[in-house]
XYZ file of C-alpha atoms in Angstrom:
738
model
C -2.715 -42.796 -2.621
C -1.356 -40.253 0.078
C 2.464 -39.484 -1.785
C 2.919 -35.719 -1.616
C 1.266 -33.891 -4.733
C 3.987 -31.370 -5.605
C 7.425 -31.105 -4.756
C 8.511 -30.499 -0.943
C 9.975 -27.492 -1.750
C 6.565 -26.405 -3.311
C 4.717 -27.270 -0.369
C 7.300 -25.165 1.825
C 6.811 -21.897 -0.583
C 3.389 -22.172 0.232
C 2.821 -23.319 3.934
C 6.296 -22.795 5.407
C 7.788 -23.543 7.622
C 8.825 -19.805 7.835
C 10.646 -17.859 10.241
C 8.433 -14.996 12.216
C 9.628 -12.620 13.856
C 8.394 -9.835 16.188
C 8.289 -6.470 14.213
C 11.292 -3.726 15.876
C 8.207 -1.594 16.927
C 5.793 -4.268 18.219
C 3.141 -5.997 16.801
C 0.039 -2.767 16.523
C -1.932 -2.197 19.736
C 0.667 -3.946 22.064
C 0.917 -0.866 24.053
C -2.443 0.053 24.166
C -4.333 -3.404 24.104
C -8.154 -3.800 24.123
C -7.953 -6.756 26.640
C -5.599 -8.817 28.974
C -6.678 -12.267 29.019
C -5.212 -14.555 31.733
C -4.667 -17.825 30.414
C -1.977 -20.598 30.266
C 1.103 -21.405 27.774
C 0.776 -23.772 25.205
C 3.859 -25.519 25.667
C 4.877 -28.390 28.485
C 3.008 -30.020 30.929
C 3.919 -27.113 33.117
C 1.326 -24.829 31.848
C 2.734 -21.308 33.032
C 0.102 -18.650 33.872
C 0.385 -15.692 31.302
C -1.829 -13.120 29.963
C -2.206 -12.371 26.274
C -2.814 -8.859 25.145
C -4.994 -8.624 22.413
C -5.735 -5.663 19.948
C -8.330 -5.790 17.347
C -9.065 -9.709 17.491
C -5.351 -10.567 17.600
C -2.609 -11.375 20.191
C -0.260 -8.441 19.853
C 1.864 -9.517 23.177
C 1.814 -10.591 26.786
C 2.112 -9.618 29.888
C 3.396 -12.134 33.169
C 0.796 -13.140 35.238
C 2.721 -12.567 38.771
C -0.411 -14.342 40.643
C -0.674 -17.425 38.965
C 1.038 -19.899 42.069
C 2.668 -22.135 40.365
C 5.292 -19.847 38.092
C 4.534 -16.775 39.475
C 5.285 -14.571 36.257
C 8.301 -16.655 34.853
C 8.194 -18.209 31.409
C 10.915 -20.076 29.311
C 12.102 -18.717 25.937
C 9.240 -20.689 24.220
C 6.562 -19.314 26.318
C 7.729 -15.910 25.760
C 7.806 -16.836 22.473
C 4.517 -18.143 21.888
C 1.872 -15.702 20.843
C 3.683 -14.919 17.620
C 2.265 -17.962 16.246
C -1.379 -15.888 16.276
C 0.088 -13.578 13.631
C 2.261 -16.168 11.658
C 2.244 -15.601 7.989
C 2.187 -19.827 7.557
C -1.426 -20.383 9.423
C -3.668 -22.065 7.662
C -7.068 -19.754 6.639
C -8.632 -21.829 4.617
C -9.741 -25.733 3.663
C -7.307 -26.891 1.073
C -7.445 -30.112 -1.382
C -4.415 -31.787 -2.970
C -4.572 -31.441 -6.321
C -1.882 -33.979 -8.023
C 1.054 -32.171 -9.352
C -0.088 -29.028 -8.139
C -0.086 -29.134 -4.609
C -3.017 -28.094 -2.356
C -5.912 -25.645 -3.817
C -8.235 -23.703 -1.449
C -11.733 -25.250 -1.364
C -14.841 -24.978 0.484
C -16.358 -25.925 3.748
C -19.034 -27.629 2.390
C -16.810 -29.608 -0.447
C -14.265 -30.426 2.473
C -16.734 -31.663 4.900
C -19.049 -33.265 2.224
C -15.973 -35.116 0.870
C -14.652 -36.300 4.192
C -17.540 -38.024 5.290
C -18.418 -39.768 1.835
C -14.800 -41.127 2.030
C -15.507 -42.225 5.551
C -18.540 -44.168 4.537
C -16.940 -45.447 1.442
C -13.908 -46.811 2.967
C -16.272 -48.498 6.272
C -19.063 -49.781 4.009
C -16.154 -51.660 1.976
C -13.348 -52.610 4.615
C -15.373 -52.034 7.952
C -15.758 -49.634 10.779
C -12.143 -50.429 11.954
C -10.676 -49.767 8.470
C -10.920 -45.986 9.051
C -8.650 -44.709 12.384
C -7.913 -41.204 14.064
C -4.509 -40.285 15.827
C -5.118 -37.397 18.147
C -2.416 -35.055 20.531
C -2.401 -34.083 24.091
C -1.987 -30.216 23.533
C -5.745 -30.090 23.303
C -7.828 -29.344 25.975
C -9.713 -31.740 28.520
C -12.704 -30.917 26.395
C -11.192 -31.877 22.974
C -9.589 -34.779 24.434
C -12.895 -35.749 25.470
C -14.716 -35.214 22.511
C -12.055 -36.600 20.247
C -12.546 -39.870 22.187
C -16.369 -39.568 22.153
C -16.196 -38.984 18.226
C -14.120 -41.911 17.436
C -16.241 -44.245 19.138
C -19.784 -42.968 18.616
C -19.468 -41.145 15.195
C -16.500 -42.912 13.580
C -17.757 -45.874 15.365
C -14.261 -47.395 15.076
C -11.787 -48.848 17.667
C -8.507 -47.409 16.293
C -8.163 -44.543 18.048
C -4.995 -43.355 19.888
C -2.750 -40.189 20.483
C 0.605 -38.903 20.472
C 1.188 -39.147 24.571
C 1.411 -42.815 23.235
C 5.045 -41.332 22.984
C 5.596 -39.379 25.924
C 3.549 -40.784 29.661
C 2.155 -44.244 28.919
C 5.052 -45.801 30.670
C 4.574 -43.780 33.583
C 0.717 -44.108 33.128
C 1.278 -47.929 33.497
C 3.565 -48.296 36.222
C 1.331 -45.701 38.492
C -1.722 -48.026 37.984
C 0.226 -51.027 38.722
C 1.805 -49.352 41.934
C -1.175 -47.034 42.954
C -4.410 -47.860 40.845
C -4.312 -44.158 40.174
C -2.400 -41.907 37.104
C -0.825 -38.912 38.444
C 1.878 -37.216 40.564
C 1.526 -37.782 44.510
C 2.350 -33.859 45.433
C 1.745 -30.405 44.066
C 5.508 -28.509 43.378
C 4.741 -26.872 46.415
C 6.302 -29.926 48.509
C 9.217 -30.505 46.162
C 11.023 -27.259 47.477
C 11.451 -28.996 51.048
C 12.648 -32.331 50.352
C 16.148 -33.630 51.742
C 16.841 -35.627 48.957
C 15.664 -35.263 45.320
C 16.378 -37.872 42.269
C 15.904 -36.440 38.713
C 16.181 -39.479 36.575
C 15.892 -39.132 32.807
C 14.412 -35.828 32.552
C 16.549 -32.322 31.070
C 14.359 -30.416 33.351
C 16.215 -26.973 32.819
C 15.893 -27.212 29.370
C 12.415 -29.014 28.687
C 10.863 -27.852 32.037
C 12.994 -24.505 32.742
C 10.195 -22.722 35.079
C 10.389 -25.985 37.127
C 14.123 -25.345 37.900
C 13.204 -22.802 40.568
C 11.554 -25.194 42.852
C 14.456 -27.416 42.788
C 16.619 -24.385 43.308
C 14.866 -23.560 46.389
C 15.305 -26.845 47.618
C 19.189 -26.476 46.718
C 18.731 -23.264 48.962
C 16.949 -25.304 51.683
C 20.166 -27.834 51.773
C 18.579 -30.705 49.948
C 21.032 -33.119 47.973
C 20.232 -33.555 44.207
C 21.018 -36.674 42.260
C 20.507 -36.200 38.789
C 20.903 -39.754 36.579
C 21.339 -39.035 32.887
C 24.040 -40.460 30.243
C 24.491 -36.822 29.630
C 25.643 -33.876 31.650
C 22.492 -31.596 31.759
C 22.343 -28.319 32.821
C 20.655 -29.419 35.727
C 23.050 -32.267 36.408
C 25.794 -29.245 36.241
C 24.216 -28.459 39.623
C 23.606 -31.617 41.320
C 25.622 -32.968 44.372
C 25.930 -36.162 42.146
C 25.410 -37.050 38.510
C 25.029 -40.642 37.719
C 25.976 -40.964 33.819
C 23.728 -43.813 32.908
C 24.241 -45.739 29.830
C 20.992 -46.169 27.979
C 19.471 -49.011 28.958
C 20.583 -49.366 32.300
C 18.539 -47.614 34.218
C 16.393 -50.351 36.172
C 19.753 -52.377 36.751
C 20.653 -49.201 38.443
C 17.412 -48.986 40.657
C 17.506 -52.524 41.448
C 21.054 -52.383 42.914
C 20.050 -48.937 45.054
C 17.249 -50.997 46.482
C 19.457 -54.214 47.146
C 21.524 -51.549 48.957
C 18.483 -50.531 50.720
C 17.827 -53.947 51.965
C 21.148 -54.889 53.265
C 21.451 -51.639 54.909
C 17.994 -51.682 56.316
C 17.124 -48.283 55.364
C 13.206 -49.537 55.169
C 10.379 -48.171 56.260
C 9.134 -51.609 57.875
C 5.698 -50.413 59.096
C 4.545 -48.680 55.991
C 5.794 -51.775 53.971
C 4.099 -54.220 56.384
C 0.468 -52.524 56.701
C 0.180 -50.575 53.322
C 1.904 -52.376 50.657
C 2.284 -56.151 48.806
C 4.808 -57.733 46.897
C 8.018 -56.666 48.833
C 9.444 -59.674 49.630
C 9.037 -61.075 45.436
C 10.829 -57.465 44.511
C 14.127 -58.216 46.502
C 13.973 -61.312 45.327
C 14.110 -60.155 41.906
C 17.428 -58.098 42.681
C 18.765 -60.247 45.133
C 22.226 -61.189 43.192
C 22.524 -57.427 41.840
C 25.801 -56.639 43.581
C 28.049 -53.641 42.963
C 30.133 -54.891 40.840
C 27.336 -55.989 38.406
C 25.351 -52.922 38.562
C 28.794 -50.925 37.243
C 29.146 -53.145 34.467
C 25.615 -52.770 33.409
C 25.063 -49.189 34.041
C 28.514 -47.659 32.958
C 28.289 -45.680 36.793
C 31.361 -46.312 39.235
C 29.971 -48.581 42.049
C 31.165 -45.774 44.752
C 28.969 -43.295 43.053
C 25.299 -45.830 43.169
C 26.141 -46.819 47.077
C 26.585 -42.953 47.350
C 23.347 -42.345 45.760
C 21.430 -45.405 47.908
C 22.892 -43.919 51.292
C 21.350 -40.705 50.383
C 18.145 -41.881 49.277
C 17.655 -44.455 52.074
C 18.723 -41.765 54.874
C 16.753 -39.253 54.180
C 13.588 -38.104 55.939
C 12.036 -36.401 53.032
C 12.259 -37.133 49.117
C 10.988 -36.115 46.085
C 11.749 -38.663 42.572
C 11.189 -37.557 39.698
C 11.562 -38.773 36.051
C 10.354 -38.261 32.660
C 11.237 -39.438 28.965
C 14.559 -40.451 29.683
C 13.155 -43.678 31.615
C 10.407 -44.272 29.885
C 11.277 -44.292 26.273
C 12.075 -47.445 26.314
C 11.219 -51.432 25.708
C 11.173 -51.947 29.547
C 9.970 -48.566 30.159
C 7.307 -49.616 32.504
C 9.646 -51.998 34.362
C 12.099 -48.980 34.773
C 9.188 -46.624 36.451
C 8.030 -49.643 38.542
C 12.140 -49.906 39.838
C 11.657 -46.081 40.949
C 8.570 -46.686 42.737
C 10.146 -49.569 44.666
C 12.428 -47.323 46.082
C 9.877 -44.943 47.250
C 7.610 -47.295 48.391
C 10.857 -49.033 50.185
C 11.315 -46.110 52.105
C 7.512 -45.536 52.790
C 7.767 -41.289 51.499
C 4.978 -40.887 50.141
C 1.548 -39.308 50.967
C 3.423 -37.196 53.615
C 4.665 -33.863 53.413
C 7.617 -32.986 51.431
C 7.907 -36.265 50.184
C 6.524 -37.224 46.584
C 7.072 -39.351 43.761
C 5.874 -38.674 39.762
C 6.548 -38.455 36.368
C 6.741 -34.780 34.776
C 4.621 -34.668 31.513
C 6.250 -33.164 28.423
C 3.114 -31.980 26.693
C 0.646 -29.124 26.763
C -2.113 -31.115 28.582
C -0.084 -34.488 28.701
C -2.078 -35.070 32.278
C -5.444 -34.514 31.253
C -5.009 -36.128 27.928
C -4.522 -39.202 29.092
C -7.577 -39.532 31.353
C -10.220 -38.714 29.363
C -10.620 -40.789 26.428
C -8.803 -40.466 23.432
C -6.406 -43.718 24.060
C -7.081 -46.700 22.231
C -7.638 -48.660 26.003
C -9.412 -45.834 27.732
C -12.535 -44.238 28.578
C -13.118 -41.123 30.171
C -11.948 -40.876 33.981
C -9.434 -42.949 33.273
C -11.724 -45.982 32.902
C -10.643 -49.395 31.329
C -12.847 -49.976 28.251
C -12.278 -53.854 28.464
C -14.237 -53.211 32.061
C -17.889 -54.656 31.631
C -18.885 -51.882 34.576
C -16.830 -49.029 32.932
C -18.072 -49.863 29.427
C -21.550 -49.733 30.635
C -21.236 -46.126 32.782
C -19.909 -44.226 29.814
C -22.434 -45.708 27.174
C -25.073 -44.702 29.552
C -23.100 -41.172 29.552
C -23.349 -41.021 25.865
C -26.894 -42.470 25.560
C -26.061 -45.368 23.392
C -25.985 -48.992 23.745
C -22.962 -50.942 25.342
C -22.757 -52.963 22.496
C -22.381 -50.243 20.182
C -19.080 -49.131 21.991
C -16.194 -50.328 20.449
C -13.444 -52.220 21.938
C -9.533 -51.946 22.764
C -7.863 -50.605 19.880
C -4.427 -50.451 17.965
C -1.825 -47.999 19.503
C -0.182 -45.392 17.554
C 2.626 -46.920 16.349
C 0.068 -50.237 15.814
C -2.006 -48.021 13.976
C 0.793 -47.164 11.382
C 1.655 -50.783 11.188
C -1.438 -51.414 10.147
C -1.460 -49.034 7.306
C 1.156 -50.373 5.931
C -0.307 -53.788 6.143
C -3.037 -52.306 4.056
C -5.928 -53.479 7.166
C -6.380 -49.449 7.611
C -7.421 -47.511 4.859
C -8.363 -44.029 5.843
C -6.868 -41.667 8.573
C -7.885 -38.651 10.198
C -5.144 -36.413 12.696
C -5.533 -33.762 14.883
C -2.870 -32.181 16.538
C -0.479 -34.798 15.697
C 2.650 -34.926 13.444
C 3.816 -38.846 13.459
C 5.950 -38.648 10.325
C 8.358 -36.289 12.821
C 7.215 -37.687 15.886
C 7.252 -41.417 15.594
C 10.039 -44.143 14.769
C 11.368 -45.298 11.882
C 9.789 -42.683 10.190
C 10.697 -43.709 6.464
C 8.415 -46.725 7.212
C 5.848 -44.226 8.750
C 5.988 -42.230 5.147
C 5.413 -45.745 3.133
C 2.629 -46.213 5.591
C 0.969 -42.597 4.725
C 1.482 -43.339 0.772
C -0.876 -46.122 1.103
C -3.931 -44.670 2.399
C -6.757 -44.238 0.432
C -8.018 -41.185 2.299
C -6.482 -38.938 4.786
C -7.448 -35.630 6.293
C -5.373 -33.066 8.522
C -7.057 -30.993 10.986
C -4.613 -28.275 12.587
C -3.306 -24.478 11.972
C -0.036 -25.188 10.438
C 0.538 -27.417 7.648
C 3.128 -30.246 9.400
C 5.337 -32.618 7.508
C 2.806 -35.376 8.084
C -0.240 -33.595 6.618
C 1.683 -32.874 3.418
C 0.953 -36.222 2.408
C -3.273 -35.308 3.342
C -5.748 -35.145 0.788
C -7.762 -32.861 2.804
C -6.648 -29.682 5.135
C -9.309 -28.384 7.671
C -7.881 -25.362 9.166
C -8.514 -25.555 13.216
C -7.531 -23.659 15.878
C -5.123 -22.333 18.310
C -4.440 -22.601 21.783
C -5.788 -19.373 22.778
C -9.085 -19.322 19.749
C -10.876 -21.886 22.131
C -12.405 -21.954 25.667
C -11.161 -25.043 27.544
C -9.348 -26.603 30.647
C -5.840 -28.453 31.052
C -4.133 -30.544 33.818
C -1.117 -29.420 34.306
C 1.822 -32.082 35.483
C 1.254 -31.864 39.312
C -2.709 -32.643 38.659
C -4.037 -28.900 38.743
C -6.534 -28.568 36.312
C -6.325 -24.880 34.895
C -8.688 -22.700 32.653
C -7.418 -21.892 29.224
C -9.633 -18.458 28.390
C -10.415 -18.043 24.791
C -8.856 -14.844 23.973
C -9.562 -13.935 20.279
C -11.713 -15.963 17.719
C -9.872 -17.512 14.501
C -8.993 -15.628 11.610
C -10.056 -16.270 8.235
C -11.901 -19.576 7.795
C -10.201 -21.493 10.503
C -12.854 -23.139 12.926
C -12.506 -24.206 16.321
C -11.403 -27.913 16.514
C -14.838 -28.575 18.683
C -16.793 -27.124 16.168
C -15.321 -28.825 13.198
C -15.996 -32.387 15.264
C -19.338 -31.709 16.021
C -20.191 -30.638 12.231
C -18.471 -33.773 10.935
C -20.640 -36.066 13.705
C -23.768 -34.244 12.404
C -23.304 -34.985 9.019
C -22.329 -38.799 10.485
C -25.927 -38.943 11.883
C -25.058 -38.239 15.624
C -25.117 -34.860 16.174
C -27.832 -35.518 18.979
C -24.830 -36.765 21.025
C -22.821 -33.729 20.099
C -25.189 -31.024 21.260
C -22.868 -28.815 22.532
C -23.550 -24.539 22.600
C -20.239 -23.867 24.219
C -17.111 -25.610 25.711
C -18.615 -25.745 29.572
C -21.233 -27.938 27.986
C -18.643 -30.127 27.436
C -16.779 -30.097 30.411
C -20.096 -30.874 32.316
C -20.579 -33.581 30.744
C -17.009 -34.787 30.952
C -17.518 -34.449 34.998
C -20.164 -36.614 34.888
C -18.210 -39.067 32.884
C -15.229 -38.985 34.917
C -17.413 -38.969 38.080
C -16.412 -42.289 40.207
C -13.497 -42.810 38.059
C -9.797 -42.836 39.365
C -9.430 -39.299 37.481
C -12.320 -38.021 39.070
C -13.435 -34.363 38.344
C -16.954 -34.374 39.068
C -16.424 -32.078 41.765
C -14.491 -29.200 39.583
C -16.450 -26.627 37.555
C -14.919 -23.489 35.544
C -16.041 -21.260 38.368
C -14.246 -22.934 41.346
C -11.379 -23.295 38.833
C -11.511 -19.572 38.015
C -11.763 -18.711 42.305
C -9.087 -20.855 42.886
C -6.362 -20.405 40.049
C -6.902 -24.502 39.355
C -8.262 -27.319 41.432
C -6.074 -30.697 42.037
C -8.094 -33.999 41.052
C -9.578 -35.901 42.367
C -12.298 -33.755 43.514
C -15.311 -36.059 43.976
C -17.943 -33.465 44.963
C -18.545 -29.518 44.584
C -18.038 -29.184 48.383
C -14.672 -30.902 48.029
C -11.643 -28.711 48.443
C -9.394 -31.235 45.307
C -6.254 -33.266 46.590
C -2.978 -31.583 46.060
C -1.181 -34.583 47.744
C -2.298 -38.366 47.271
C -2.119 -40.912 49.578
C -2.246 -38.879 53.257
C -5.059 -41.497 54.279
C -2.883 -44.440 52.978
C -5.768 -45.814 50.992
C -4.192 -46.469 47.520
C -6.848 -47.230 44.547
C -5.691 -50.606 43.468
C -8.003 -53.388 44.722
C -6.564 -54.217 48.028
C -6.063 -50.555 48.811
C -2.424 -51.213 49.151
C 0.778 -50.157 47.176
C 2.136 -52.448 45.349
C 5.995 -53.792 44.912
C 6.524 -55.058 41.476
C 9.105 -57.219 40.866
C 11.540 -55.981 38.108
C 14.236 -58.415 36.587
C 16.910 -56.641 34.323
C 16.912 -57.087 30.514
C 19.069 -55.852 27.838
C 17.220 -53.105 25.321
C 15.733 -54.098 21.954
C 18.924 -53.211 20.486
C 22.590 -53.730 21.820
C 25.917 -52.606 20.313
C 27.977 -55.041 18.300
C 31.110 -54.550 15.600
C 28.697 -53.372 13.412
C 27.280 -50.819 14.856
C 29.076 -50.110 18.132
C 27.973 -46.739 19.422
C 24.694 -46.258 21.153
C 22.704 -43.508 19.667
C 19.586 -41.689 21.727
C 17.632 -38.518 21.409
C 15.643 -35.781 23.524
C 14.863 -32.189 23.193
C 16.638 -28.790 23.363
C 15.410 -25.385 25.032
C 14.238 -23.369 22.236
C 12.401 -26.329 20.557
C 9.061 -28.494 21.194
C 7.991 -31.708 20.091
C 8.197 -32.038 16.675
C 8.651 -28.640 15.611
C 5.440 -27.848 14.066
C 5.111 -24.630 16.108
C 8.630 -23.599 17.288
C 10.302 -24.110 13.937
C 8.414 -21.134 12.808
C 9.295 -18.718 15.742
C 12.608 -16.914 14.055
C 13.981 -16.235 17.801
C 13.762 -19.709 18.845
C 14.933 -21.147 14.999
C 17.979 -18.786 15.967
C 18.790 -20.095 19.210
C 18.804 -23.743 17.765
C 18.476 -23.782 13.877
C 19.576 -27.388 13.196
C 19.667 -30.687 14.918
C 23.541 -31.587 15.887
C 25.309 -34.861 17.165
C 26.749 -34.346 20.807
C 29.851 -36.809 20.904
C 32.162 -36.840 23.499
C 36.075 -35.841 22.464
C 37.383 -39.035 23.310
C 34.901 -41.051 20.594
C 35.341 -38.021 18.177
C 38.815 -38.284 18.269
C 39.016 -42.189 17.827
C 36.656 -41.697 14.559
C 38.756 -38.290 13.310
C 35.902 -36.279 13.738
C 36.277 -32.393 14.339
C 34.202 -30.095 15.693
C 31.335 -28.724 13.190
C 32.214 -31.509 10.787
C 29.162 -33.613 9.156
C 28.906 -37.320 10.313
C 26.828 -39.869 8.798
C 24.795 -41.562 11.535
C 23.927 -45.007 10.115
C 21.313 -47.405 11.869
C 19.582 -50.597 10.706
C 16.443 -48.382 9.783
C 18.552 -45.858 7.512
C 21.519 -42.914 7.912
C 21.209 -39.462 8.261
C 23.973 -36.605 8.220
C 24.810 -34.171 11.347
C 27.108 -31.785 11.821
C 29.349 -32.859 15.315
C 28.946 -30.705 18.212
C 32.097 -32.314 20.668
C 31.097 -32.042 24.150
C 32.850 -33.262 27.519
C 29.010 -33.857 28.789
C 28.189 -36.841 27.167
C 29.315 -40.673 27.960
C 32.390 -41.526 25.922
C 30.273 -44.864 23.826
C 26.854 -42.705 23.383
C 26.086 -39.915 20.893
C 22.854 -37.677 21.449
C 20.526 -36.242 18.782
C 17.252 -33.975 19.609
C 14.063 -35.084 17.455
C 12.267 -32.015 16.397
C 13.408 -31.801 12.798
C 11.649 -33.979 10.210
C 12.850 -34.868 6.576
C 16.693 -35.189 6.187
C 17.221 -33.709 9.472
C 15.338 -36.079 11.472
C 16.454 -38.410 14.323
C 13.786 -40.674 14.209
C 14.811 -41.938 10.466
C 17.492 -43.936 12.922
C 15.303 -44.970 15.708
C 13.823 -48.111 16.109
C 9.836 -49.332 16.048
C 10.101 -51.912 18.908
C 7.568 -51.282 21.463
C 7.108 -51.765 25.426
C 5.107 -54.776 25.393
C 2.522 -53.022 28.397
C 2.489 -49.202 27.521
C 3.140 -49.942 23.972
C 5.925 -46.901 24.044
C 8.369 -47.053 21.030
C 12.289 -47.430 22.403
C 13.626 -43.760 21.484
C 16.116 -43.728 23.976
C 18.364 -46.548 23.237
C 19.567 -47.913 19.834
C 22.871 -48.687 18.066
C 24.657 -46.915 15.346
C 27.494 -46.698 13.174
C 29.487 -43.467 12.732
C 30.949 -42.403 9.091
C 33.021 -39.255 9.209
C 32.331 -37.246 5.662
C 35.659 -35.179 6.066
C 33.020 -31.813 4.983
C 32.566 -29.113 7.304
C 28.719 -28.255 7.854
C 27.910 -25.126 5.696
C 26.108 -21.719 6.612
C 23.400 -22.421 4.046
C 22.588 -25.507 5.744
C 21.920 -23.790 8.895
C 19.865 -21.048 7.374
C 17.515 -23.548 6.008
C 17.524 -26.535 8.199
C 14.553 -25.080 9.820
C 12.603 -25.896 6.409
C 12.702 -29.861 7.226
C 12.926 -30.984 3.432
């Protein structure tokens, strides 16, 4: 049973997280490096270009990469500190096994791999192949994402594989496929700076994608109108011409009301609608009763502001609509995305210069990672695992019988539910921290404790891996060659700067050896990352995410190539849909009717306040990496409860007071931060911390029926003042995530 083998304090003493800083004099070799390696930041979907300074097989610092076309040398606070991971004292350098009552003890690779394979075989022989599952992450390269999908299906032979992109972009992906038949932002960022009107919905750009802000500022300098839709006055919202403070859960009501205004005022592109779309009449019928009074009630936004937003959007000649997790982390996340797309299609502003639409991918390889095979319902090239032709094509590439290829499996949270029910007995994770990332994490912890065998592959010991039977030390971003795909659809190269330290291994080498020991080594006969990429190219050929024409040489020469790129003489596709030929069966873009429905949980007398979650500028995802970097922790050492002065006054809460936040899943205590930049009926908590500091103790495990994304962005809560102030000690130790 995967309960903690010893106390949390003992595990933290051994593996951290501990804060690390750059020495005042700098790391050895920072002024005289052996080499500069052009590569990319390991955080977020922007994948900013960066040059790493290397001395004696260690990263000693960085230099801006001014020539890389997206960020032109600019980096965010995380980017300028990312190199500190390489020299970090918490780095896992050896395989470790759990020893009950003692914690984790070093073991050999031979024993670790033999034990893992024997446990996989034992569990599958006793309970079936699908009783062993795998959870992966999209901070991995395209090559490793592809290998994970192939490993799970060919080596583990399980259908139960999913990834942490299930918590990010899947609602957008489902919406894009329904509307366009292809899942990618429509334009490069270069088009953004020339748009007349920009809508940013549910994305805190300035804190979560800071280097993208430059493009928005350029658009503003060119006279663009900026509309920001968010319950909070985020930094980007402070610069907006119009801020729409939507009540969490009210997004589709807002977009539906705006669509009705477009129709009522005939701010429509009839030629585009008639010739290149379907489903328009059904979609406007779905919103025919969405008058402004109703919209104001459902969204909490003044009717005049909704009218103004629709008018600016309707009358513009060029425009860009961007969204992210704020509208996607909902049980109706796909509906929210489709509501946005309906606004774009109604005005015909797609496939044209300076007219774009898309989601901003949050994780380092959130785009590429959702294209090539470690989703439960997907095969490489964004193929459908339930489609017989797609299955046959990939089976041929992999050299297996199509009947041997598992079918559609469970999504990430559904895998946890199946573990909790006792249906899944074993688990491998790589680059995923579900005990912090998933909702209702007390339930997740209970599930982990029921596993018969759990092995974690990672470079730091995260909160989930504390429950592991075996820990395998994997590789950092800069320790393995590969590619990633940025949020704008540009495939870029990750160049290996150093080799893994100690006994740590490349992630790909770990997967290859496990595959060999499981008897399918011939299917994983790769000598280098480029071999994997070349197979991925073939596997993607003819799919909607077609990489066939992209080579390492071509990427290096052009500083990235936009997919789809179907042949080696093809230049890539920075702007989609210029030919008005969409990847749907009828070749048209599809309107989709959306009828408003409430969130899974609404406020009531018992739980009268809306709680929502999100990110802060100095932290990244579950904090496994950033909560170990001293300057980033010092900037935001613990999660704070953002609360409006009027709501705070109602409860007698003062700035800095400890407040218990209670939901139907549990309760946790956070220091209050009284701000005027949030709705009066809503509180906000960042989710990057685990243990007692985890916002996801409180969130609800209800899923979107299509995308299976959890509803992180809205739940009902109580606020219980304690009358106590937060102590300095709490701030100093919050990073440890008890």
